[in-house]
JSON list of C-alpha atoms in Angstrom, two decimals:
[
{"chain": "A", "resi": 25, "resn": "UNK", "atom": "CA", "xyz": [0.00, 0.00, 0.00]},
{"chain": "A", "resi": 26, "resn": "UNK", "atom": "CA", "xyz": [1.38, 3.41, -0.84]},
{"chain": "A", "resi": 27, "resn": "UNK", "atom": "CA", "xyz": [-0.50, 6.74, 0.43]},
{"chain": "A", "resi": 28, "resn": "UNK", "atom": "CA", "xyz": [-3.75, 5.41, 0.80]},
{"chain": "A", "resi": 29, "resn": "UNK", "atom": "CA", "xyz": [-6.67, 7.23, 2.25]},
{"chain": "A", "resi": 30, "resn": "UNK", "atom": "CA", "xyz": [-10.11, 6.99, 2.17]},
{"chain": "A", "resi": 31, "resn": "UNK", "atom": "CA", "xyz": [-12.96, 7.49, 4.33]},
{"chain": "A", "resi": 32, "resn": "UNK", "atom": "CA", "xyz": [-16.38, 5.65, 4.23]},
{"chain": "A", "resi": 33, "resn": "UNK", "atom": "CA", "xyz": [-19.33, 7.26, 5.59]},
{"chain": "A", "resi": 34, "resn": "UNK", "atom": "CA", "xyz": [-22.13, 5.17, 7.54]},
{"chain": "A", "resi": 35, "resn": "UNK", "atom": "CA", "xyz": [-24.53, 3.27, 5.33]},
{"chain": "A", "resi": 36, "resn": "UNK", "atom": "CA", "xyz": [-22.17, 3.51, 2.25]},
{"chain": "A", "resi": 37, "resn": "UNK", "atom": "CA", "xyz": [-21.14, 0.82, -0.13]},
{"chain": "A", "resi": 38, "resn": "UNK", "atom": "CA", "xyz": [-17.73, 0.92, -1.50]},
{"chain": "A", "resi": 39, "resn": "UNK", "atom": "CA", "xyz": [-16.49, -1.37, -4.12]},
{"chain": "A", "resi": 40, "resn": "UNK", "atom": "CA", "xyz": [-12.84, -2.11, -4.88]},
{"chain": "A", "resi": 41, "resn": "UNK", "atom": "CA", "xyz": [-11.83, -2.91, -8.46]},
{"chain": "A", "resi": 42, "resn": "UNK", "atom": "CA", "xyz": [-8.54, -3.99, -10.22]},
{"chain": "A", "resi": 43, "resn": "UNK", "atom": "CA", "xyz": [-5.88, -5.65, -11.32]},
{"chain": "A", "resi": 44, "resn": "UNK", "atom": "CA", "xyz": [-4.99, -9.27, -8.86]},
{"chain": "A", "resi": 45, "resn": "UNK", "atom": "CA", "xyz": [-1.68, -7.81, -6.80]},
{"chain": "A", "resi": 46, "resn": "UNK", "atom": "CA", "xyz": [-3.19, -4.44, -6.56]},
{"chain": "A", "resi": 47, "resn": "UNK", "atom": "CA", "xyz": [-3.54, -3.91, -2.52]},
{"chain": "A", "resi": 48, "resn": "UNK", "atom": "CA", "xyz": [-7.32, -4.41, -2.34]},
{"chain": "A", "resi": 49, "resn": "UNK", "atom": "CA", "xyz": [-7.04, -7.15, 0.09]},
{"chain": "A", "resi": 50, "resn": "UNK", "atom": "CA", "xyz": [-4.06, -6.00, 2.04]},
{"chain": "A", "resi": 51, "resn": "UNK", "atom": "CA", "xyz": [-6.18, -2.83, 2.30]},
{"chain": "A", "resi": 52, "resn": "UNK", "atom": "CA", "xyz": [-9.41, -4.65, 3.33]},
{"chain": "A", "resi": 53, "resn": "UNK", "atom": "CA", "xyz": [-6.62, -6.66, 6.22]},
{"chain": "A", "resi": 54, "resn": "UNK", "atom": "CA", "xyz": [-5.05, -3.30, 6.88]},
{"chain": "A", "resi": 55, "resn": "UNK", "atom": "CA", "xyz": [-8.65, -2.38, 8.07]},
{"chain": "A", "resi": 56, "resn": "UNK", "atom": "CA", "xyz": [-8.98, -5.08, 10.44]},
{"chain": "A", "resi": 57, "resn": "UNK", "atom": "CA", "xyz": [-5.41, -5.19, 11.58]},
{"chain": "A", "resi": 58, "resn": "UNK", "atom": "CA", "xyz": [-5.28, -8.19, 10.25]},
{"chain": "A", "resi": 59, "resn": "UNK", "atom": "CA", "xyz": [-2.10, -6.98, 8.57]},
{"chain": "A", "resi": 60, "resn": "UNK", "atom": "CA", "xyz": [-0.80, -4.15, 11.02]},
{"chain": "A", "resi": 61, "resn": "UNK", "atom": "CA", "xyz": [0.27, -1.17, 8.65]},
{"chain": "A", "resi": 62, "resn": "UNK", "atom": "CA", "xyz": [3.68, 0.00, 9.20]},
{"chain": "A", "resi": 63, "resn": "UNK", "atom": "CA", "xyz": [2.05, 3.91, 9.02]},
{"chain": "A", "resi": 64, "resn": "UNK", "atom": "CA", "xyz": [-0.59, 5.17, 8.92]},
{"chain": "A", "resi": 65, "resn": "UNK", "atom": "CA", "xyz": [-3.88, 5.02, 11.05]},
{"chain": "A", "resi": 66, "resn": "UNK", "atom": "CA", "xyz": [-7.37, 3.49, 10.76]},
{"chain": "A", "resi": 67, "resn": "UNK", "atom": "CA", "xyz": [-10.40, 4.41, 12.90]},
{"chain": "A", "resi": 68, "resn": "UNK", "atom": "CA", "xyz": [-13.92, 2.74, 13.25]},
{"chain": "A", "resi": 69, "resn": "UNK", "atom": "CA", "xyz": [-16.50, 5.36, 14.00]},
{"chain": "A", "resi": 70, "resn": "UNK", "atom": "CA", "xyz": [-13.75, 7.68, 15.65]},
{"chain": "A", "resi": 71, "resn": "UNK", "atom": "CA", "xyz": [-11.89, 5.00, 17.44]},
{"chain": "A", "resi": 72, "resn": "UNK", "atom": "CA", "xyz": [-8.49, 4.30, 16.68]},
{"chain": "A", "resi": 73, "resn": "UNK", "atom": "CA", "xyz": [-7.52, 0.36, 15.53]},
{"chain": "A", "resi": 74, "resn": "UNK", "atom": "CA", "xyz": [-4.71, -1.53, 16.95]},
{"chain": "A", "resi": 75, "resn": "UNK", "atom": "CA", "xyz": [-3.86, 1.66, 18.99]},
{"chain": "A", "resi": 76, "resn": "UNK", "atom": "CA", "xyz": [-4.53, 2.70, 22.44]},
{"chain": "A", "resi": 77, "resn": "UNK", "atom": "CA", "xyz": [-4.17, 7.08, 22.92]},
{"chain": "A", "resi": 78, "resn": "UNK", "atom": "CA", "xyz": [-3.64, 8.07, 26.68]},
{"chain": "A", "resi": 79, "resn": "UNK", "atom": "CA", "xyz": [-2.78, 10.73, 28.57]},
{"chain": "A", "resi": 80, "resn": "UNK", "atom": "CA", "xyz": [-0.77, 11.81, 25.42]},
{"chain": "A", "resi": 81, "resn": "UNK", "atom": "CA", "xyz": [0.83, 8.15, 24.71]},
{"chain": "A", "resi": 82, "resn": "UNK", "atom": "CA", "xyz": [0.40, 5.09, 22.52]},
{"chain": "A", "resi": 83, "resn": "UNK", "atom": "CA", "xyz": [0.48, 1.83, 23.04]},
{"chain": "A", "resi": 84, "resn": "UNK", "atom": "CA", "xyz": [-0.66, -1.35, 20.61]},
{"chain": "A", "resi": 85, "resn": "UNK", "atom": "CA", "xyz": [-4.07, -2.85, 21.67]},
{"chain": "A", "resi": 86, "resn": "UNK", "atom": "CA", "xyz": [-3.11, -6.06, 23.72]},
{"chain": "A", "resi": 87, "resn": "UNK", "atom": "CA", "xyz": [-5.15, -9.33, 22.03]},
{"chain": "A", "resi": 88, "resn": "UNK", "atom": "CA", "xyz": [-8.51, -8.68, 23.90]},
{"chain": "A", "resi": 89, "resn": "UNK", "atom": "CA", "xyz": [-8.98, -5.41, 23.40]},
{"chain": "A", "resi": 90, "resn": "UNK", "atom": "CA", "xyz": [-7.93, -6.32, 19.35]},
{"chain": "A", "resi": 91, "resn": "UNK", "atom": "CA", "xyz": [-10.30, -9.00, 19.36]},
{"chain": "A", "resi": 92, "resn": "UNK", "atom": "CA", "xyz": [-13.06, -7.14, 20.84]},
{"chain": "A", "resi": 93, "resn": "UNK", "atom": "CA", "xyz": [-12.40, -4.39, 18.35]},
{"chain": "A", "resi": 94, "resn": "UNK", "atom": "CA", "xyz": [-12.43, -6.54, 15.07]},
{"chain": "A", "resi": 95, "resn": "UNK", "atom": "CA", "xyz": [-15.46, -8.02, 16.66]},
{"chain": "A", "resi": 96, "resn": "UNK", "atom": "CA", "xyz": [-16.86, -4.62, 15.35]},
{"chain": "A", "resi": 97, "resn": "UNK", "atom": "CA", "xyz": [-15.85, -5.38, 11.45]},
{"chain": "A", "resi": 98, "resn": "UNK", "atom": "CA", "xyz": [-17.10, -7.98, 9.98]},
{"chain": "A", "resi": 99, "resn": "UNK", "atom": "CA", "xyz": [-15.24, -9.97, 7.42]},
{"chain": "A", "resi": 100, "resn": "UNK", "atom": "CA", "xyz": [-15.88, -12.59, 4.36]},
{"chain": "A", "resi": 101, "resn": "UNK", "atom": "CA", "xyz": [-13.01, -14.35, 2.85]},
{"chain": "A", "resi": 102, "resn": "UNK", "atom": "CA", "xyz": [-12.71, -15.71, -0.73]},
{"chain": "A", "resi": 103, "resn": "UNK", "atom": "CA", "xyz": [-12.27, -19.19, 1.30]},
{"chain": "A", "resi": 104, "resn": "UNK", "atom": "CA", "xyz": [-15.16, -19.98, 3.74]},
{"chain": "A", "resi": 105, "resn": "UNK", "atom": "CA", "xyz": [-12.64, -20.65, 6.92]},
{"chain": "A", "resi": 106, "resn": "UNK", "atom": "CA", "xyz": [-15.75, -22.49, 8.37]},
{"chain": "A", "resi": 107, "resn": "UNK", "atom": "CA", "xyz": [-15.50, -25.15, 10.64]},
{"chain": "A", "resi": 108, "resn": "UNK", "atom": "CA", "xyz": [-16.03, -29.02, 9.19]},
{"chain": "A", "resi": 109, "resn": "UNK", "atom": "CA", "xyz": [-16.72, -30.26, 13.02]},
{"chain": "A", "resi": 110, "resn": "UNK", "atom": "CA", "xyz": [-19.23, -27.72, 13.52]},
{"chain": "A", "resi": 111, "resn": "UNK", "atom": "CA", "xyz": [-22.57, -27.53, 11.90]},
{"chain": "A", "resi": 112, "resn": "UNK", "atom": "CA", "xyz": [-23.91, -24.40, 10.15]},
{"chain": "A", "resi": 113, "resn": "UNK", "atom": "CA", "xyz": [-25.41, -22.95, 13.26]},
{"chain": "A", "resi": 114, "resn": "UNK", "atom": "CA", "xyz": [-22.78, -24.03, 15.39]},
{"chain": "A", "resi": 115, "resn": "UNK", "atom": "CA", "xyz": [-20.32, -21.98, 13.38]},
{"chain": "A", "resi": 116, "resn": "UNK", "atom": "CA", "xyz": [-22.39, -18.82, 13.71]},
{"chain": "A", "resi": 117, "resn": "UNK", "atom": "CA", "xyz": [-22.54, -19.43, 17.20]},
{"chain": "A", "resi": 118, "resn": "UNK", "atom": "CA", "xyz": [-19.06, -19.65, 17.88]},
{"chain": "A", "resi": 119, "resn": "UNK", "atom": "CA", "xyz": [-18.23, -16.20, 17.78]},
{"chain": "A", "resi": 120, "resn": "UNK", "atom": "CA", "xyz": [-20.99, -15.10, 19.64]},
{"chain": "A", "resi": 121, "resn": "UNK", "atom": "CA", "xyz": [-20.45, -17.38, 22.79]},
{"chain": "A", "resi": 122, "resn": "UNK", "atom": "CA", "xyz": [-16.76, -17.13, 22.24]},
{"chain": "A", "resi": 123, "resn": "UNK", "atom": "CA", "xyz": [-16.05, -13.62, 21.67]},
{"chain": "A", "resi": 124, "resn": "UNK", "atom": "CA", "xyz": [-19.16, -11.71, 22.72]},
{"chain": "A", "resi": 125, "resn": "UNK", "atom": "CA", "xyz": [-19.89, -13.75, 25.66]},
{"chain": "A", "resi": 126, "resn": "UNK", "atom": "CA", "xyz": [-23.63, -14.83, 25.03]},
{"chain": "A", "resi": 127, "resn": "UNK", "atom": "CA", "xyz": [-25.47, -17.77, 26.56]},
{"chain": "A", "resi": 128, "resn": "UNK", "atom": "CA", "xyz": [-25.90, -20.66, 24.53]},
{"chain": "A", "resi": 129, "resn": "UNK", "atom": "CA", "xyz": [-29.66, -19.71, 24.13]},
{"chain": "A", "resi": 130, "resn": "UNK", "atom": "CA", "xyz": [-29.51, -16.52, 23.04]},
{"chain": "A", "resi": 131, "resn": "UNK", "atom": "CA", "xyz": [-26.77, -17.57, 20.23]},
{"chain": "A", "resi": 132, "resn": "UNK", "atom": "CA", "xyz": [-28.32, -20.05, 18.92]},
{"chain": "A", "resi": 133, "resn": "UNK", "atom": "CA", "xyz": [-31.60, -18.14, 18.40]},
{"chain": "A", "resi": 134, "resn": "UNK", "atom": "CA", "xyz": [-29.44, -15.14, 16.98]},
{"chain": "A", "resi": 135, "resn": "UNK", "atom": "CA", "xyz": [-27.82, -17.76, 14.74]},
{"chain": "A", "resi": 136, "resn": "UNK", "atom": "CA", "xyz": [-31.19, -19.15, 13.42]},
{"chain": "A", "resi": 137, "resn": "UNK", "atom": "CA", "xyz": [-31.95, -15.82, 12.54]},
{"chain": "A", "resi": 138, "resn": "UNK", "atom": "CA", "xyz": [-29.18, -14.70, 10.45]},
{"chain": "A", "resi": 139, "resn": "UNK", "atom": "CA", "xyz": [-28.99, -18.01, 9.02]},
{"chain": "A", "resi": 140, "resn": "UNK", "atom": "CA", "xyz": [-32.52, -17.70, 7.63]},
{"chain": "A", "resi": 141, "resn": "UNK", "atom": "CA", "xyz": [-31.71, -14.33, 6.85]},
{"chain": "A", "resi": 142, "resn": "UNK", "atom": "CA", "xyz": [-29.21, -15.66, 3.84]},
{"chain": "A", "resi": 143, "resn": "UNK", "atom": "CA", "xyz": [-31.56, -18.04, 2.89]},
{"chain": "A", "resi": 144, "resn": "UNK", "atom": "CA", "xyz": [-30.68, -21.52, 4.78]},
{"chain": "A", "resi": 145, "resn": "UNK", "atom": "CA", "xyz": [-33.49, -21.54, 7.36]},
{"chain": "A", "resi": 146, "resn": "UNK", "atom": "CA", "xyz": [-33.58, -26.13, 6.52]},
{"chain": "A", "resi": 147, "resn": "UNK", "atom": "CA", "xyz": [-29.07, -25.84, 7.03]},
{"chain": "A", "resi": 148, "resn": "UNK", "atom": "CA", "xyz": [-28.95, -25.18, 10.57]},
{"chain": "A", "resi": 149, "resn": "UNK", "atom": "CA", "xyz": [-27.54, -28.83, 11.09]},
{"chain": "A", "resi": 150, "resn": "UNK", "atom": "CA", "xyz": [-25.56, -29.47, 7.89]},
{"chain": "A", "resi": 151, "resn": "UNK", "atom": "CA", "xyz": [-22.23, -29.61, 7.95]},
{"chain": "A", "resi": 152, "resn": "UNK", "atom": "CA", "xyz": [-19.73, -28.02, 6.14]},
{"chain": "A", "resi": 153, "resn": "UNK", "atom": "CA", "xyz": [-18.88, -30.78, 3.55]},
{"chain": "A", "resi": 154, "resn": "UNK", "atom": "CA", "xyz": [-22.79, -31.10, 3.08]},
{"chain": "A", "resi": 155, "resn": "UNK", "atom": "CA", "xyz": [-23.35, -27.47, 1.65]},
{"chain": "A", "resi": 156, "resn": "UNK", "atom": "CA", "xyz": [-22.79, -26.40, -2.12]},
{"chain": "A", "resi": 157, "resn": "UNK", "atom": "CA", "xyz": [-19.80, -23.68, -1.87]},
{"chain": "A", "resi": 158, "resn": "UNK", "atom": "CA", "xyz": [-22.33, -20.91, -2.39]},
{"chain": "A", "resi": 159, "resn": "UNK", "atom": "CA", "xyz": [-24.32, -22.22, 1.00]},
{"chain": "A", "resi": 160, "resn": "UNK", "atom": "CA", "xyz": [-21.02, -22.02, 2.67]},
{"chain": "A", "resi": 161, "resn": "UNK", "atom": "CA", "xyz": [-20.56, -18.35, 1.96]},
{"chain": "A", "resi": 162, "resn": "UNK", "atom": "CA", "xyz": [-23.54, -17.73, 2.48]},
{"chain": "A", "resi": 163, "resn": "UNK", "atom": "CA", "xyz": [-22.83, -19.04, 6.40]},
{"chain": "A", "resi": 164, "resn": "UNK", "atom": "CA", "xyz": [-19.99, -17.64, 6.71]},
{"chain": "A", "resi": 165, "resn": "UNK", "atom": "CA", "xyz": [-21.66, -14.08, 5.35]},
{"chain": "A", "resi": 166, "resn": "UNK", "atom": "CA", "xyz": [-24.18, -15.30, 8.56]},
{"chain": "A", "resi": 167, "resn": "UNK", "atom": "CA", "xyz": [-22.11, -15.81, 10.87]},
{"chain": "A", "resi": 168, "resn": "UNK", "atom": "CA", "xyz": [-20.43, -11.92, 9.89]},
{"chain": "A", "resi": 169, "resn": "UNK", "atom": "CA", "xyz": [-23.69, -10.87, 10.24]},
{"chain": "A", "resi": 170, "resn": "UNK", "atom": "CA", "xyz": [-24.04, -12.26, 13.40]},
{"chain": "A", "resi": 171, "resn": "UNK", "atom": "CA", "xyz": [-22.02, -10.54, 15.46]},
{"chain": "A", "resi": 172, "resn": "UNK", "atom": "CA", "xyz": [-24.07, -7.19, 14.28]},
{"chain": "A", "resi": 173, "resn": "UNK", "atom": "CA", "xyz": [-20.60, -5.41, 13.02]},
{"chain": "A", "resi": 174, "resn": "UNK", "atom": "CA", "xyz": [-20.91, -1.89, 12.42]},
{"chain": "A", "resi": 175, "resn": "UNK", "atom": "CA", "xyz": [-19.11, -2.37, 8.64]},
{"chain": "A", "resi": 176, "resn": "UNK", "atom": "CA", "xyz": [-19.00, -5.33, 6.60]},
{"chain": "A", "resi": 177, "resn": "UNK", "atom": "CA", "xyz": [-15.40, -6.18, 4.42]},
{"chain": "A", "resi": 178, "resn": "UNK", "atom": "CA", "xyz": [-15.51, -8.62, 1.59]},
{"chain": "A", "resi": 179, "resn": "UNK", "atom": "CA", "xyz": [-12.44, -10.05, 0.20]},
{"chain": "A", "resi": 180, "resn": "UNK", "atom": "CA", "xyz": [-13.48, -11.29, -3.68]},
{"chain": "A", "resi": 181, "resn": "UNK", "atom": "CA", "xyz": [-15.97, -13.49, -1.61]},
{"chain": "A", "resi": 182, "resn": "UNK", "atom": "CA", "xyz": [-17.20, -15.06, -5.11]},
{"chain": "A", "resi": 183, "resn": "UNK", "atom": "CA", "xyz": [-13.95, -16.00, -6.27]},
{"chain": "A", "resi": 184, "resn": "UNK", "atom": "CA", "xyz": [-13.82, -19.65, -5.59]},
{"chain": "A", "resi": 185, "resn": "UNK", "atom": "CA", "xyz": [-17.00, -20.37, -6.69]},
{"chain": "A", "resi": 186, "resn": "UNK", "atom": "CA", "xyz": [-18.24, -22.01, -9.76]},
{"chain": "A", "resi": 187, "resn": "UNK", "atom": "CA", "xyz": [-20.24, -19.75, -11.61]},
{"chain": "A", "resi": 188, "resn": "UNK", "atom": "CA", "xyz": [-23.35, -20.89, -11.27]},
{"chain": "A", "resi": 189, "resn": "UNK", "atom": "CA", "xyz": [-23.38, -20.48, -7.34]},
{"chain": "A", "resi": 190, "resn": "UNK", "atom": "CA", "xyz": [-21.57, -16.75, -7.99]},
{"chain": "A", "resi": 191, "resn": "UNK", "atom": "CA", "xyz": [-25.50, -15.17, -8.33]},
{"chain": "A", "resi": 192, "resn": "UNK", "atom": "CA", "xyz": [-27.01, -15.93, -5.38]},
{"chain": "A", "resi": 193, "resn": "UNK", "atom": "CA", "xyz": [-24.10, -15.17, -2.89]},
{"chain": "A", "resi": 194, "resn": "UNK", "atom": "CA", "xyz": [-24.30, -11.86, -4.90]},
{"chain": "A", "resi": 195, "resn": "UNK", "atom": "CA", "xyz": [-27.93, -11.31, -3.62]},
{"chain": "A", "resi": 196, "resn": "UNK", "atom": "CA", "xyz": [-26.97, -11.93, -0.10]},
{"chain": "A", "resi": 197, "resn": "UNK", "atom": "CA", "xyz": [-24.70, -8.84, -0.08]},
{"chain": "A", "resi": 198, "resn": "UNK", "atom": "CA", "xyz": [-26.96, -6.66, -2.06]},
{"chain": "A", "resi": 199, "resn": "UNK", "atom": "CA", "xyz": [-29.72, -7.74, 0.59]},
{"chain": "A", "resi": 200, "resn": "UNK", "atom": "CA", "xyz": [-27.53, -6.47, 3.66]},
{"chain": "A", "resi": 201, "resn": "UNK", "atom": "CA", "xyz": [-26.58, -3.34, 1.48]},
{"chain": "A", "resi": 202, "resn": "UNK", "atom": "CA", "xyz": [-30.37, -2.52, 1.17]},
{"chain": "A", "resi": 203, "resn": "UNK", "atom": "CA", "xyz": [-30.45, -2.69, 4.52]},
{"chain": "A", "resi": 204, "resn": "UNK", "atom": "CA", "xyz": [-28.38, 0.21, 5.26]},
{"chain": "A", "resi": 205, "resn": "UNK", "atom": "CA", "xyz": [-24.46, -1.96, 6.17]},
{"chain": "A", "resi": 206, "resn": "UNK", "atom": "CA", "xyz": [-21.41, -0.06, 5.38]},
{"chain": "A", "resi": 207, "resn": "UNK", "atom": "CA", "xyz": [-19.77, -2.03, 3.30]},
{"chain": "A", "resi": 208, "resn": "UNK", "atom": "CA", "xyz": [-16.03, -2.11, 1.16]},
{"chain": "A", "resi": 209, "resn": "UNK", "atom": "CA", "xyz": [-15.84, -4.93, -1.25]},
{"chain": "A", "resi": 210, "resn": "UNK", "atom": "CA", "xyz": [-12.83, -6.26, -3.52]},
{"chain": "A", "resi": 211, "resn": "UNK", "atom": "CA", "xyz": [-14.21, -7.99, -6.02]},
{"chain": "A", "resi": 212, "resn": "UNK", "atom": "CA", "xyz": [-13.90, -8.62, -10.00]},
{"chain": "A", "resi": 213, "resn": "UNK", "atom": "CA", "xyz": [-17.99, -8.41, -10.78]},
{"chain": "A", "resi": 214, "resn": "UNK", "atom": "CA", "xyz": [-18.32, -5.53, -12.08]},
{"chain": "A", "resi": 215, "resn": "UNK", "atom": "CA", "xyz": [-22.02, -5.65, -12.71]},
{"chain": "A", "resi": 216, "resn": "UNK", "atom": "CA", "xyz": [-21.99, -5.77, -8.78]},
{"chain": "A", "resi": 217, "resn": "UNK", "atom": "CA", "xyz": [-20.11, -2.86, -8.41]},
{"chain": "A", "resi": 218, "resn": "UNK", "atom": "CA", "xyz": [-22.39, -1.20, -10.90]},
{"chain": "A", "resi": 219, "resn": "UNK", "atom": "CA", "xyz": [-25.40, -1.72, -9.16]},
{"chain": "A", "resi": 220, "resn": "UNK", "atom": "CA", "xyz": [-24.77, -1.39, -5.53]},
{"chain": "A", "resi": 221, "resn": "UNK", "atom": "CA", "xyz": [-21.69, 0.49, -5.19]},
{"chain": "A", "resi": 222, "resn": "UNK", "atom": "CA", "xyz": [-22.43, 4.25, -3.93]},
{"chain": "A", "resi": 223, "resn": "UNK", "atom": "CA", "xyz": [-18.69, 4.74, -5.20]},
{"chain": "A", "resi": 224, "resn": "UNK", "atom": "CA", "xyz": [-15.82, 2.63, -7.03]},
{"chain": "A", "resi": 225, "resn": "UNK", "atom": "CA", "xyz": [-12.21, 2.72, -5.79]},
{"chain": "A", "resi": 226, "resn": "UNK", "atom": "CA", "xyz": [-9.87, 1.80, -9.01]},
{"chain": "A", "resi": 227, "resn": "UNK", "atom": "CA", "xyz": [-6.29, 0.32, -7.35]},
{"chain": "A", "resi": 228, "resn": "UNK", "atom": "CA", "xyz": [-3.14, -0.48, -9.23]},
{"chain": "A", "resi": 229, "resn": "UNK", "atom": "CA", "xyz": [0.30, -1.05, -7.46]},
{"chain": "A", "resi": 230, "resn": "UNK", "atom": "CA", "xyz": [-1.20, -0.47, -4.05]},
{"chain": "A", "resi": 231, "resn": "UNK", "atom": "CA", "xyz": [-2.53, 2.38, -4.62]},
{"chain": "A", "resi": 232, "resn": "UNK", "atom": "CA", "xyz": [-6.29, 3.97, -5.09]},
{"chain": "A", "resi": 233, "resn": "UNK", "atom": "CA", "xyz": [-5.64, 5.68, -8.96]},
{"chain": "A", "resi": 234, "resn": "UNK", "atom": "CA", "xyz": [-9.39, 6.67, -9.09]},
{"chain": "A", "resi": 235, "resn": "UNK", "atom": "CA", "xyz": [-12.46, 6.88, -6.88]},
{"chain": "A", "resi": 236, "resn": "UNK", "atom": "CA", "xyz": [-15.71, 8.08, -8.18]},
{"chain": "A", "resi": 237, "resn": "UNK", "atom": "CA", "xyz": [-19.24, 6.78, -8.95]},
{"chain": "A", "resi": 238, "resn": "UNK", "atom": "CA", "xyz": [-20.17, 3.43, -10.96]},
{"chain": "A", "resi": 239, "resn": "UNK", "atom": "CA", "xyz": [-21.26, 5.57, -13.44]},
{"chain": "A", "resi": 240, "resn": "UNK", "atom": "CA", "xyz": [-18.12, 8.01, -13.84]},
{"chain": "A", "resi": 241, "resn": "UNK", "atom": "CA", "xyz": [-15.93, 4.71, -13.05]},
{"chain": "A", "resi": 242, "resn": "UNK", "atom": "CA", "xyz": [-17.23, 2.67, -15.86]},
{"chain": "A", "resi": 243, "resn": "UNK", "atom": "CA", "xyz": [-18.78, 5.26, -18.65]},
{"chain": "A", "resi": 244, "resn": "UNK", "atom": "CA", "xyz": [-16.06, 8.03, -18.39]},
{"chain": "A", "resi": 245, "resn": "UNK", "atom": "CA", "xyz": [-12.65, 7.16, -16.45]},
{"chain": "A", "resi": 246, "resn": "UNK", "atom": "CA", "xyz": [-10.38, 9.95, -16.00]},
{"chain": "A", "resi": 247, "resn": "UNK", "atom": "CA", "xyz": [-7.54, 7.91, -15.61]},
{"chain": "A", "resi": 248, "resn": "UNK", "atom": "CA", "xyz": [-5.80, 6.32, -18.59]},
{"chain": "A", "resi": 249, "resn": "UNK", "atom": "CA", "xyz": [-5.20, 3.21, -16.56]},
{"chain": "A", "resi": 250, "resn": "UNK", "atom": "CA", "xyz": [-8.40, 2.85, -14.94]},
{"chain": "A", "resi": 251, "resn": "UNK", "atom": "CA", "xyz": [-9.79, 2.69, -18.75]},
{"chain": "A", "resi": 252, "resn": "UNK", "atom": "CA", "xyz": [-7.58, 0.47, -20.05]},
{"chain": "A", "resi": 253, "resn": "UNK", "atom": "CA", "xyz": [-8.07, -2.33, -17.30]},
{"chain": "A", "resi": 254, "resn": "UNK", "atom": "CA", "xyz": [-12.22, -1.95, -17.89]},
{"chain": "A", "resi": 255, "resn": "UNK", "atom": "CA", "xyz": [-11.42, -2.42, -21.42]},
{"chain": "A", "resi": 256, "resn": "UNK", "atom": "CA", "xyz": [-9.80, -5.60, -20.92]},
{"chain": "A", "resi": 257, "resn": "UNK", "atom": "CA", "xyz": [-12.02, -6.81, -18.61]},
{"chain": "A", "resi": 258, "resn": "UNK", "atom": "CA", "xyz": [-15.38, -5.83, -20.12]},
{"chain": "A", "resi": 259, "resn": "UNK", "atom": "CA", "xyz": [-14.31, -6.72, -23.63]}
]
């Protein structure tokens, strides 16, 4: 990443496009200190990430306060990273009794509920290896969901699909976009970005080159590279 800075604003979708080896997932980990940037600063609603300010010092967030922090940002991977021993409500639990401390009960009913949310209200007791890859996104998406983050990051979470399962992961995000998430997506489908995005972020070499509207982005790029890579891609 090289000079990168961008703010989102509450309720906003923003979609990251371009080339693979461009930064957009070490920016999306960058968010969630998942990779710890070696400058630079993030904040969630206000709040400083990975860094504690006091009395007119720093020091790096110790694991629990990190964990409870990231607990805030929810996060889909191009990879599921469920479970296999744990059944589809069991994995949306997990976080919930693990991290946020909630009785069994109460999990499992919040689990039910984002689980029918994406659509696999008869899954609560499949396992992993039972689900098509599209039902496992869509749990893992769930059990993101779950935790009731205050912004949503997804890493080209369509990416190791086959195709045909591509459309209705696809309509799981733009549900929870409807519904008012903040949300930053990488991802390559660009008729995606067109229709949900409030803005698209064009990166190249770690950096953002453009950031504008889907319809600036893909009608009239300012930037000679940003044009070039649409051509290629939407020839």
């Amino acid at each position: 990443m090289r000079g990168v800075s961008v703010e989102v604003t509450r309720g906003e979708v923003l979609v990251l496009i371009g080339p693979s080896g461009s930064g957009k997932s070490t920016l999306l980990r960058c968010m969630n200190f998942l990779e710890e940037p070696t400058s630079g600063i993030v904040r969630l609603d206000g709040r400083r990430l990975g860094v504690i300010d006091s009395n007119g010092k720093s020091r790096r967030m110790g694991g629990r306060e990190l964990a409870e922090m990231r607990s805030q940002i929810g996060m889909v991977f191009q990879l599921f990273y469920l479970w296999p021993h744990l059944t589809a409500i069991e994995n949306v639990m997990a976080g919930l009794t693990d991290v946020r401390g909630m009785s069994t009960r109460a999990a499992a009913e919040m689990a039910r509920a984002q689980l029918a949310k994406v659509g696999l209200a008869d899954k609560f007791t499949a396992y992993p290896e039972q689900l098509s890859g599209g039902q496992r996104q869509r749990v893992a998406i769930a059990r993101a969901l779950a935790m009731e983050p205050k912004v949503m990051l997804f890493d080209e979470p369509t990416s190791a699909l086959d195709p045909e399962l591509v459309d209705e992961v696809l309509a799981v995000m733009e549900k929870v976009a409807e519904e008012g998430m903040t949300m930053i997506v990488a991802t390559h489908e660009m008729d995606f970005a067109r229709r949900v995005a409030d803005r698209v972020a064009f990166m190249d070499e770690g950096q953002i080159v453009e950031l504008s509207s889907p319809q600036d982005i893909f009608e009239q790029p300012t930037n000679e590279r940003t044009a070039r890579f649409l051509r290629k891609f939407l020839a």
